[in-house]
mmCIF file of C-alpha atoms and ligand atoms in Angstrom:
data_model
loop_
_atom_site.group_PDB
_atom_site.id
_atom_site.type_symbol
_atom_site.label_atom_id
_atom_site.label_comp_id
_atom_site.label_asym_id
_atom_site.label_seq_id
_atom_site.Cartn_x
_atom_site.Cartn_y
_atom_site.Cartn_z
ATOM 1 C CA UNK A 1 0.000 0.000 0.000
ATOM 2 C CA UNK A 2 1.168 3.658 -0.777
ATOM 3 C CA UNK A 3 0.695 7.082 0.487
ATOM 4 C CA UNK A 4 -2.088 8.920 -0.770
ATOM 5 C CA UNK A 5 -6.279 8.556 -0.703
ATOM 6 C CA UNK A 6 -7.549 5.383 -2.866
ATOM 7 C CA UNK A 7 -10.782 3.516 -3.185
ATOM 8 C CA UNK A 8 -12.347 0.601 -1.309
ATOM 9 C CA UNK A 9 -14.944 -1.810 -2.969
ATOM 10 C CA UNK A 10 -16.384 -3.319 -0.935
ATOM 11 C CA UNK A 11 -17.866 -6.609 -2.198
ATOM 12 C CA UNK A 12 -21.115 -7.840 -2.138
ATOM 13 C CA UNK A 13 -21.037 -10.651 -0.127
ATOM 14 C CA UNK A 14 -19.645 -13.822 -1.854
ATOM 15 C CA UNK A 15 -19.447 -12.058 -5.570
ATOM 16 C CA UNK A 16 -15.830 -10.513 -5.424
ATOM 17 C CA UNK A 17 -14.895 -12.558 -8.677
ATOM 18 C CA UNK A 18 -18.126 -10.326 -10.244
ATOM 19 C CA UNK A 19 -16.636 -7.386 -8.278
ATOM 20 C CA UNK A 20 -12.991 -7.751 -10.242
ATOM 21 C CA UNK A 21 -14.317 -8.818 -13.475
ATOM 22 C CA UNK A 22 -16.610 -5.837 -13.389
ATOM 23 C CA UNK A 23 -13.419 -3.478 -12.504
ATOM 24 C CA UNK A 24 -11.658 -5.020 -15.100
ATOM 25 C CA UNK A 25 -9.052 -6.649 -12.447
ATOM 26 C CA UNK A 26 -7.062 -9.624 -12.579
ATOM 27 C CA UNK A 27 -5.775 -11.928 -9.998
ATOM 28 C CA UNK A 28 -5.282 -10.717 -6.082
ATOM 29 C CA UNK A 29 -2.999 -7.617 -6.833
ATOM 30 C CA UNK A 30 -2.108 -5.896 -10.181
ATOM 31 C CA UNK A 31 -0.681 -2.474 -11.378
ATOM 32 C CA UNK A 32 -3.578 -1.047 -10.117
ATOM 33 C CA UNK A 33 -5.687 -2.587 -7.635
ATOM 34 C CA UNK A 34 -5.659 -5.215 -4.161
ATOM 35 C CA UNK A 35 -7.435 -7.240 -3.039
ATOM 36 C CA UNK A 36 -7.749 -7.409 0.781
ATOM 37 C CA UNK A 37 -9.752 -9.688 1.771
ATOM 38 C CA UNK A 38 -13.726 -8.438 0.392
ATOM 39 C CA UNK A 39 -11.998 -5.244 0.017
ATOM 40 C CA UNK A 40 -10.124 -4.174 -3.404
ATOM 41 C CA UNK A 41 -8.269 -1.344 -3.045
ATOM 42 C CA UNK A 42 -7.109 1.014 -6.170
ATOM 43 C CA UNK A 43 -6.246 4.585 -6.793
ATOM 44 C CA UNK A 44 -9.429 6.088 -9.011
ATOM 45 C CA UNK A 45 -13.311 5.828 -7.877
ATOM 46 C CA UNK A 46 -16.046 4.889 -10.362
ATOM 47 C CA UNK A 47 -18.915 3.167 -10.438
ATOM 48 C CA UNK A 48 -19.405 -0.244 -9.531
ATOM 49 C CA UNK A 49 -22.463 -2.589 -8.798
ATOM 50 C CA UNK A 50 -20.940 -5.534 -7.164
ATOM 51 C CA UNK A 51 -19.929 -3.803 -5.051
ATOM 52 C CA UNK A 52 -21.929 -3.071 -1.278
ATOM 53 C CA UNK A 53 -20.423 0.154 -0.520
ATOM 54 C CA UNK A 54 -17.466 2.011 -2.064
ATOM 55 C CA UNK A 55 -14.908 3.755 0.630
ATOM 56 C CA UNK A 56 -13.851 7.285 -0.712
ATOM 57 C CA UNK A 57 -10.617 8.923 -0.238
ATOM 58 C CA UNK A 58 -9.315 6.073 1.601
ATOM 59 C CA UNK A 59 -6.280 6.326 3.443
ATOM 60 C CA UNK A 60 -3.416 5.421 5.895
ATOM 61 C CA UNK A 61 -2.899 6.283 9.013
ATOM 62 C CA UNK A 62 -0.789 5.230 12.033
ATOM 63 C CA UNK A 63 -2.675 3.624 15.192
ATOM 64 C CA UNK A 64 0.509 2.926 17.585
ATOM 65 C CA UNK A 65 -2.220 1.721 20.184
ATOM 66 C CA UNK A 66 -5.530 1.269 20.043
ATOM 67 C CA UNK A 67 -6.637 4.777 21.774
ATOM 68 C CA UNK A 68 -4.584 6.443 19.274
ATOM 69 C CA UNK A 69 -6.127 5.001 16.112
ATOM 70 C CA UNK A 70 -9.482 5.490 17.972
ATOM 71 C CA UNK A 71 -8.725 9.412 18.955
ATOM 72 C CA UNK A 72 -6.983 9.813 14.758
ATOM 73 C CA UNK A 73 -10.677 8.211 13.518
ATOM 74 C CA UNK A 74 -12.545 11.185 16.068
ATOM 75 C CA UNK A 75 -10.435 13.634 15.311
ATOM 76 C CA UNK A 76 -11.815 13.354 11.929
ATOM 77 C CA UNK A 77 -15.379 12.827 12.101
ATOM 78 C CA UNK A 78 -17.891 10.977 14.789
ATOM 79 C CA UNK A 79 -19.440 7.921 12.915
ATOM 80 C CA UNK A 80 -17.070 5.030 11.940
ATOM 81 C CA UNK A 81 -17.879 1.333 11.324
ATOM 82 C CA UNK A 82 -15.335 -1.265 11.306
ATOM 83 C CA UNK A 83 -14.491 -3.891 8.995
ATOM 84 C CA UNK A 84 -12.686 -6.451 10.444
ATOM 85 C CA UNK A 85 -9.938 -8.019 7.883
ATOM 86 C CA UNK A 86 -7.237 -8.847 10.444
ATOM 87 C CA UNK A 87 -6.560 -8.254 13.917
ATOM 88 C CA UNK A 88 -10.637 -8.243 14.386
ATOM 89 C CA UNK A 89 -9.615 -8.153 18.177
ATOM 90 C CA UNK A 90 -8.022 -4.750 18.053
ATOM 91 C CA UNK A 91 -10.486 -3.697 15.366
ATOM 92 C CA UNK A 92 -13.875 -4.600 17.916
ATOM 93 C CA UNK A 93 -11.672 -2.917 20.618
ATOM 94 C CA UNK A 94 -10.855 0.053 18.526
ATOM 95 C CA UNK A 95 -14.338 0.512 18.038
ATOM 96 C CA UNK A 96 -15.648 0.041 21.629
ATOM 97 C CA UNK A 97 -13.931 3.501 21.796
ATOM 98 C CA UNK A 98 -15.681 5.187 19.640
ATOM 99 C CA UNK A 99 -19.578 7.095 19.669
ATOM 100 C CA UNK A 100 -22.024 4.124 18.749
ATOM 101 C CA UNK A 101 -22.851 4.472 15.593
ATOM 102 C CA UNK A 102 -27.176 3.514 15.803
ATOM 103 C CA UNK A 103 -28.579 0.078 15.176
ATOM 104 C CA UNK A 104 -31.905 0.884 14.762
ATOM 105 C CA UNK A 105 -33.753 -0.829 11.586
ATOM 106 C CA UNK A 106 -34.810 1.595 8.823
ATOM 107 C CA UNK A 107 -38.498 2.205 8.585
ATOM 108 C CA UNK A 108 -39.961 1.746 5.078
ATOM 109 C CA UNK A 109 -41.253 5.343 4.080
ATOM 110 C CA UNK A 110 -38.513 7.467 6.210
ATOM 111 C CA UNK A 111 -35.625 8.428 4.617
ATOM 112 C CA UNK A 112 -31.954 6.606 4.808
ATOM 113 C CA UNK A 113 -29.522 8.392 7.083
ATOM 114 C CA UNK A 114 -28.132 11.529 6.277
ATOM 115 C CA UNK A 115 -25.176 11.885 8.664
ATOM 116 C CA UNK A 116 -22.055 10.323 7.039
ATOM 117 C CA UNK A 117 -20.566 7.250 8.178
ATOM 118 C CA UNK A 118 -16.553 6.364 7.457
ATOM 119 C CA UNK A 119 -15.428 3.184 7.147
ATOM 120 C CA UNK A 120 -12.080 1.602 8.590
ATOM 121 C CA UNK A 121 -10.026 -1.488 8.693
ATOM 122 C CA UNK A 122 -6.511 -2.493 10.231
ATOM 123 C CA UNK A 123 -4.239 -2.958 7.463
ATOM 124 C CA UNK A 124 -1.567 -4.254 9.520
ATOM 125 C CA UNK A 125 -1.246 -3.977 13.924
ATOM 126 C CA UNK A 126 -0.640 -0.316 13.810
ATOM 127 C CA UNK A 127 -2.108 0.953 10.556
ATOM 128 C CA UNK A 128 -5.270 1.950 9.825
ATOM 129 C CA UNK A 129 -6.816 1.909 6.462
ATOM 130 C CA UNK A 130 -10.097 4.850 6.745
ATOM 131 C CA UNK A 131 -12.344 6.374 4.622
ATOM 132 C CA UNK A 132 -14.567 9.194 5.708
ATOM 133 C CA UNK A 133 -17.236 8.926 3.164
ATOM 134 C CA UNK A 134 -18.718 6.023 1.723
ATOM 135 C CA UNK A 135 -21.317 5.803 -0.822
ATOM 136 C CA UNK A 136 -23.838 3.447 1.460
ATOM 137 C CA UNK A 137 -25.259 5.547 4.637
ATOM 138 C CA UNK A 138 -25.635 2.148 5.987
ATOM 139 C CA UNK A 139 -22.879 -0.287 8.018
ATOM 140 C CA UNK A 140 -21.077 -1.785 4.928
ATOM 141 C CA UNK A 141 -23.998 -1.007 2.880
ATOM 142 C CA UNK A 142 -26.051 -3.506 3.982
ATOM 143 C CA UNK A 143 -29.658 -1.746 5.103
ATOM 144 C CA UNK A 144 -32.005 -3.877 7.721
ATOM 145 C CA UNK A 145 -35.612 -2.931 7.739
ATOM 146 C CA UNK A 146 -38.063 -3.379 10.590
ATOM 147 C CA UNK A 147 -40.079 -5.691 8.500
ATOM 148 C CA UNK A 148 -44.224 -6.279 7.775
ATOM 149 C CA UNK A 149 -44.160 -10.448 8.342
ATOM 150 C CA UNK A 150 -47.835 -9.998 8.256
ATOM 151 C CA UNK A 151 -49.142 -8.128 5.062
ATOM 152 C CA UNK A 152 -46.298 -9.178 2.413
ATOM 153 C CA UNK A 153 -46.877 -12.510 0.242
ATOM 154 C CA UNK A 154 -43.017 -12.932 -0.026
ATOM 155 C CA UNK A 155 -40.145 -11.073 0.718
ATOM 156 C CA UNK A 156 -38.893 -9.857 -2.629
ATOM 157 C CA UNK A 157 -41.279 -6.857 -0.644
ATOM 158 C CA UNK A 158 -37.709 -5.817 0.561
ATOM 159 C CA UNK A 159 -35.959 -5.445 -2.227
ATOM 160 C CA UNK A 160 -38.462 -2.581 -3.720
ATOM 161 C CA UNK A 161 -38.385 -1.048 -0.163
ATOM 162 C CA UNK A 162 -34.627 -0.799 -0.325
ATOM 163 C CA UNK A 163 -34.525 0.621 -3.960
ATOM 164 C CA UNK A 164 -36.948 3.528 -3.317
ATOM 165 C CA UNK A 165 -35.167 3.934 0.026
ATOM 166 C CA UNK A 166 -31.958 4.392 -1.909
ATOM 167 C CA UNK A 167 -33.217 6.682 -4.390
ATOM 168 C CA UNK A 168 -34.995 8.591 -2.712
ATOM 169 C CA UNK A 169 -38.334 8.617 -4.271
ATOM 170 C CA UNK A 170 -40.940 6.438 -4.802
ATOM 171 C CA UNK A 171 -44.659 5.718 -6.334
ATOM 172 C CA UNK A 172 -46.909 8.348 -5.419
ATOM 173 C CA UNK A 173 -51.068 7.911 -4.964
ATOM 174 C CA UNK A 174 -53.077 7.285 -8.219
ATOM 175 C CA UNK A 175 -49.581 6.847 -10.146
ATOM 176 C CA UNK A 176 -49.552 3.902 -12.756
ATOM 177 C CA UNK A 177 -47.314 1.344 -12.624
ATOM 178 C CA UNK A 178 -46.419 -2.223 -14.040
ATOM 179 C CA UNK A 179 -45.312 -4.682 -12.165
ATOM 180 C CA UNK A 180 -44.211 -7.458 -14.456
ATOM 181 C CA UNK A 181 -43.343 -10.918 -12.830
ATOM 182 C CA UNK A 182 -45.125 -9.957 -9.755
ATOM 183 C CA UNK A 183 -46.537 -13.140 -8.774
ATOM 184 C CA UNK A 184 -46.871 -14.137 -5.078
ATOM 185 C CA UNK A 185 -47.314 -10.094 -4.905
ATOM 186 C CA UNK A 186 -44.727 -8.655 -2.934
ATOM 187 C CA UNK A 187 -43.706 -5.620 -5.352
ATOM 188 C CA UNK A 188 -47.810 -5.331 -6.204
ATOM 189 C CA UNK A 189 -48.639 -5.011 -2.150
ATOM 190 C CA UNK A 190 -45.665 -2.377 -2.021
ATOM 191 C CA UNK A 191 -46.801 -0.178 -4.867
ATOM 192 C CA UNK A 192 -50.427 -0.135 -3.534
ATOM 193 C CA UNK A 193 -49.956 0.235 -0.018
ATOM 194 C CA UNK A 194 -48.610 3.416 -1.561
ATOM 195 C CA UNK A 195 -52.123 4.607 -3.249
ATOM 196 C CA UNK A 196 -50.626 3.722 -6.126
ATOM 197 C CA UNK A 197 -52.968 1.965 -9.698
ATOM 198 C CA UNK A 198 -51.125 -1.371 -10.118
ATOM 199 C CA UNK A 199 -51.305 -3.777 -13.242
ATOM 200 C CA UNK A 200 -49.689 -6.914 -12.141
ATOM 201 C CA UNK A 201 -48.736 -9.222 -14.945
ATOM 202 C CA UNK A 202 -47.003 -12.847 -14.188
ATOM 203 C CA UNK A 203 -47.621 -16.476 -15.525
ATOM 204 C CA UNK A 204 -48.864 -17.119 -12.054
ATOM 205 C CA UNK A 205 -51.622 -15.902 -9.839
ATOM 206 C CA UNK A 206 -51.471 -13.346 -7.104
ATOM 207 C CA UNK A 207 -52.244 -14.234 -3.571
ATOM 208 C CA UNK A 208 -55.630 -13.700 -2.822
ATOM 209 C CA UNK A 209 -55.006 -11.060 -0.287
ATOM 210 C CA UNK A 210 -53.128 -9.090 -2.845
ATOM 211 C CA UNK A 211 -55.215 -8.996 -5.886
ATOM 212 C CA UNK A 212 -58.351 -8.101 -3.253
ATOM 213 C CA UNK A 213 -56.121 -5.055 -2.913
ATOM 214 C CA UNK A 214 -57.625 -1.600 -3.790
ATOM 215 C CA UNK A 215 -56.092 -0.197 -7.134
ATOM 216 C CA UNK A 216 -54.756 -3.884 -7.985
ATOM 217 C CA UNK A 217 -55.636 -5.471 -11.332
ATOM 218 C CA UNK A 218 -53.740 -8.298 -12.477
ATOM 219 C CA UNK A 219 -53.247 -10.111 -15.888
ATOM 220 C CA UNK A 220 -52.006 -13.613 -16.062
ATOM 221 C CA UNK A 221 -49.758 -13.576 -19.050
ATOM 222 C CA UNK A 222 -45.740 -12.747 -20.288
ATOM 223 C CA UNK A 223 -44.047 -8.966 -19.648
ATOM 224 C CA UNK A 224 -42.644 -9.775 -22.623
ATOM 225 C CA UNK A 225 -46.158 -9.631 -24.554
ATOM 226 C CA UNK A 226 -47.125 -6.054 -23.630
ATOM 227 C CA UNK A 227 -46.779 -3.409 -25.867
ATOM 228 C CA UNK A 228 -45.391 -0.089 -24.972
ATOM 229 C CA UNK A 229 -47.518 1.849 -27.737
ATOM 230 C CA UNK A 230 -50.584 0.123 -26.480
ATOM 231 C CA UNK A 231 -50.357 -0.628 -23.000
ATOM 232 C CA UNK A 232 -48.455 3.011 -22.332
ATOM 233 C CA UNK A 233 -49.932 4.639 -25.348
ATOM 234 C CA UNK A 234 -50.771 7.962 -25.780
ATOM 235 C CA UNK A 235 -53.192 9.165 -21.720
ATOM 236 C CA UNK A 236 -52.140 6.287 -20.619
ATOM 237 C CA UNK A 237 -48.476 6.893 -20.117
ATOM 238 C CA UNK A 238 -46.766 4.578 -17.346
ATOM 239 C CA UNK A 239 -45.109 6.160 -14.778
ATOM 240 C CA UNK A 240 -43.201 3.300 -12.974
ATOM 241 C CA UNK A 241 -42.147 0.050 -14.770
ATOM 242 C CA UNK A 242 -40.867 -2.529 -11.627
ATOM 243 C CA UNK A 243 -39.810 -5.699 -13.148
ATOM 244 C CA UNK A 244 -38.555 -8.661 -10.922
ATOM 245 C CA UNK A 245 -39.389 -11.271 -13.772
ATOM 246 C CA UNK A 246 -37.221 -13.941 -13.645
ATOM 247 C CA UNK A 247 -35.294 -13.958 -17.073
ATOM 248 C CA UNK A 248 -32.212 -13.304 -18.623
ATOM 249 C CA UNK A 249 -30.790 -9.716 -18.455
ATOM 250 C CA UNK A 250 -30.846 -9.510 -22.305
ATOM 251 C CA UNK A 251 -33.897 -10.098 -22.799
ATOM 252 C CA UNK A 252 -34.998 -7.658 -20.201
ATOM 253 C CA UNK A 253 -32.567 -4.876 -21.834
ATOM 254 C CA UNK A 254 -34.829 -5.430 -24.742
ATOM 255 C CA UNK A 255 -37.741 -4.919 -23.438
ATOM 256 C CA UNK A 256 -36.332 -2.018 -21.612
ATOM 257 C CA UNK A 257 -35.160 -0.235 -24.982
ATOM 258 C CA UNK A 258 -39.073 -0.835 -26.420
ATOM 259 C CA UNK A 259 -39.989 1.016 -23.477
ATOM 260 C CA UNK A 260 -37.875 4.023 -23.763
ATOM 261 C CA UNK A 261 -37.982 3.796 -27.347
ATOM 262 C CA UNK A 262 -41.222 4.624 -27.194
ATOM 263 C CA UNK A 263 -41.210 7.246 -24.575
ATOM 264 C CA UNK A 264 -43.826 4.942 -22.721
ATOM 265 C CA UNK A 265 -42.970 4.965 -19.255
ATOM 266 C CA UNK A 266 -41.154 7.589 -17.186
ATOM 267 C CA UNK A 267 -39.141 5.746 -14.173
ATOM 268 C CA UNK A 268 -38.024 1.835 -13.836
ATOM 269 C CA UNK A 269 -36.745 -0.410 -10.881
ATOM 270 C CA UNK A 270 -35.566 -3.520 -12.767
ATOM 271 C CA UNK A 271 -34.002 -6.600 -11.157
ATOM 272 C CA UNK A 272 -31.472 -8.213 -13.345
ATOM 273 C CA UNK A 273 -31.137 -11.647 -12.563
ATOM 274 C CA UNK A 274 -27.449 -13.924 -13.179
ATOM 275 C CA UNK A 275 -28.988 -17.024 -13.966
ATOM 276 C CA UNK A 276 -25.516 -19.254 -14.060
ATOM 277 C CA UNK A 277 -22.830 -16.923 -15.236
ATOM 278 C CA UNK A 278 -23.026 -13.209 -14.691
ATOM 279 C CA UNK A 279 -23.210 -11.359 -18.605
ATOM 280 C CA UNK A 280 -21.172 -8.587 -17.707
ATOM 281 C CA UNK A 281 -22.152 -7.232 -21.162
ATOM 282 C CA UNK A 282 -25.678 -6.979 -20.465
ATOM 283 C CA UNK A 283 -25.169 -5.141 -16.910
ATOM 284 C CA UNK A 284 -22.941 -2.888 -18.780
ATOM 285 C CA UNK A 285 -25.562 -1.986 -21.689
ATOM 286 C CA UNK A 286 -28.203 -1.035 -18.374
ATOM 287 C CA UNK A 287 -25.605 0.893 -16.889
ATOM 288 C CA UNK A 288 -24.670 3.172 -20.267
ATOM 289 C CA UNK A 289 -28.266 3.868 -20.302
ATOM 290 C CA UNK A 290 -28.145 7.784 -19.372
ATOM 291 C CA UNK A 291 -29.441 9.137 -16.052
ATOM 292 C CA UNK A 292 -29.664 5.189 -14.954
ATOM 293 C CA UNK A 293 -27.734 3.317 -12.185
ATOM 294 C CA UNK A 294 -26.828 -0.580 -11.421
ATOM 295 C CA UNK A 295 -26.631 -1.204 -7.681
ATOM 296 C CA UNK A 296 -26.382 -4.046 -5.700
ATOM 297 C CA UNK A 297 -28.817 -4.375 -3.066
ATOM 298 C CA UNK A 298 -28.583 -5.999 0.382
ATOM 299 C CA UNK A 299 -31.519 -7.784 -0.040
ATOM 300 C CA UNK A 300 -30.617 -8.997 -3.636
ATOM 301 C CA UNK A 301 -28.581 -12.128 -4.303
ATOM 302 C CA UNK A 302 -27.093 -13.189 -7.436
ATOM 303 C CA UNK A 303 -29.130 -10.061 -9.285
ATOM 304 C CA UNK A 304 -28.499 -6.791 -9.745
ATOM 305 C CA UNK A 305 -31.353 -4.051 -9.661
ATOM 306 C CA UNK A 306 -31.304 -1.431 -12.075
ATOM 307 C CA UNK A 307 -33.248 2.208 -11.989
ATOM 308 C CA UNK A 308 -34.383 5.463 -14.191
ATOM 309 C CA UNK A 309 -35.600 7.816 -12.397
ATOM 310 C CA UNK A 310 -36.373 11.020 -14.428
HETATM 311 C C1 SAM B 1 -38.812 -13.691 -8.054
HETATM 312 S S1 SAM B 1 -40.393 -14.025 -8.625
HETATM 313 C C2 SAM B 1 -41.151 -12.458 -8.386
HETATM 314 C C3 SAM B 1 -41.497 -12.124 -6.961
HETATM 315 C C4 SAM B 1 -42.383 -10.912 -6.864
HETATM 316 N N1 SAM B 1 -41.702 -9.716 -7.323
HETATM 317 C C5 SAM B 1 -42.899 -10.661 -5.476
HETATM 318 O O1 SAM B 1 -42.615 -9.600 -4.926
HETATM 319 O O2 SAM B 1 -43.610 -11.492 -4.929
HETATM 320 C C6 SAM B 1 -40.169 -14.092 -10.349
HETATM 321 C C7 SAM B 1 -41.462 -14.212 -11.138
HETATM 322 O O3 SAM B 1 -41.197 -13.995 -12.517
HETATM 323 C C8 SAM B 1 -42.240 -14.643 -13.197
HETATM 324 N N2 SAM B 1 -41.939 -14.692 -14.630
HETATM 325 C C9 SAM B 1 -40.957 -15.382 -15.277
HETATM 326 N N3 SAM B 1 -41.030 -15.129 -16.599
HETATM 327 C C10 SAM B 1 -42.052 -14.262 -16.784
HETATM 328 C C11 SAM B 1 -42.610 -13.622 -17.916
HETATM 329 N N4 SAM B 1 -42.122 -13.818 -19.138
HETATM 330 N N5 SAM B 1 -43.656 -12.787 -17.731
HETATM 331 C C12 SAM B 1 -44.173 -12.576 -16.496
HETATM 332 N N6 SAM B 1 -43.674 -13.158 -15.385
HETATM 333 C C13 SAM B 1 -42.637 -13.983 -15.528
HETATM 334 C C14 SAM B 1 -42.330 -15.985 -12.499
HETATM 335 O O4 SAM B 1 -43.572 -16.595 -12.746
HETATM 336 C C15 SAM B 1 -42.140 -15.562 -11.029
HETATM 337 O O5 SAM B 1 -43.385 -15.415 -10.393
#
């Protein structure tokens, strides 16, 4: 390791060979990049959706003991979580010295902490590797909700909670959107617990409870077969597209493209599912998409979610 702020990715957990690939890295250390453990460290910052949080201006910094890492961390800001590579020990202690950073589950429909939280790690016994700002507000970007076990058919509900947490935004009341694939109902009972019109299409049924749901009408049938000039032809313009269809991201970009092509639908929450190998190309035609980002959520597993919001 050299002087000077780098990046940390941060992998999703269990996909750092889709982190590397995706950074165009070979192998545990290169010209420029390391791997330290679910951490690859390199010199510039750009995007990357494998990964669960990216640490910003990284750097080094001595910790001769463990009160003097703990007072360098303070001295530069108050929240810090640790990430335990080595010397966990001294990390957990390290961090016993420092302002609790709060464990309290997010609540769907408040928004994600503001205040910034820095991550750290011990690179070796008396060196700290910290990064003030991350890009998750969250403790290695993994957001828990206080969950509904009650109401929700499945809980691919989470997922949809943690996007529009994430961004920011979300369906408003009497807003139309399409939720393709949605079959037991998860994404259909999030959309209209929000007030907003939901068509549901999936090969499968809804649960009962769901499609009893005010605002819910649902179509048993493919995504695929919709048409953007009919189905979000002219009034009738969509305004979310949430797709958690299980297919191949391809085919999905496809459909996607129709969408936009025709100016159909104004904002989309996609989930881009890896069945077997991950095609890298595909992720990377969503993420060229302009104004669009691919993100790994904590609640997805080998799937990506990709969003427009305009
Ligand atoms: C992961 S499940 C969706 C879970 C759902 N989002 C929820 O919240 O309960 C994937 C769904 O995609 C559906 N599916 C697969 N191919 C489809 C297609 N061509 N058109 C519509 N649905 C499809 C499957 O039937 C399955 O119900």
């Amino acid at each position: 390791m050299r002087e000077g702020a780098f990046t940390g990715y941060l992998a999703a957990p269990g996909f750092l060979p889709d982190l590397l690939a995706e950074l165009n890295f070979e192998g545990a250390a290169g010209a420029g990049h390391l791997v330290f453990g679910d951490l690859v460290f390199a010199r510039k910052a750009r995007p990357a959706a494998w990964a669960q949080n990216v640490w910003l201006d990284a750097r080094l910094m001595p910790a001769p003991s463990i009160g003097q890492g703990a007072k360098a961390l303070k001295d530069i800001q108050r929240n810090w979580w640790p990430h335990p590579v080595r010397h966990a020990r001294r990390c957990a202690l390290m961090a016993e010295k420092l302002p609790k950073v709060s464990a309290r589950a997010q609540v769907f429909g408040q928004p994600a902490p503001g205040a910034p939280l820095g991550s750290f790690t011990l690179w070796d016994e008396q060196t700290l590797i910290a990064a003030p700002a991350c890009t998750s507000p969250y403790p290695d970007g993994q957001v828990r909700f206080e969950e509904d076990r009650e109401s929700a058919p499945s809980r691919a509900y989470l997922k949809l909670w943690e996007a529009f947490t994430l961004l920011g935004v979300r369906p408003g009341p009497g807003e139309l959107c399409l939720d393709l694939g949605s079959s037991p109902g998860g994404w259909t009972w999030v959309l209209a617990s929000l007030g907003a019109r939901v068509f549901s299409v999936d090969k499968a049924g809804l649960d009962p409870r769901i499609s009893a749901m005010s605002g819910v009408e649902h179509c048993i049938g493919s995504g695929f077969g919709l048409d953007p000039k009919i189905a979000g032809g002219p009034g009738a313009r969509v305004d979310w597209l949430c797709s958690d269809m299980a297919c191949y991201p391809a085919r999905l970009y496809e459909l996607v493209t129709r969408w936009l092509e025709a100016d159909a639908c104004r904002n989309f929450v996609c989930t881009l599912k890896c069945q077997g190998e991950t095609d890298h190309a595909s992720i990377q035609a969503f993420a060229e998409i302009p104004g669009s980002r691919v993100m790994h959520l904590a609640h997805n597993k080998h799937e990506l979610t990709w969003a427009l919001i305009r």
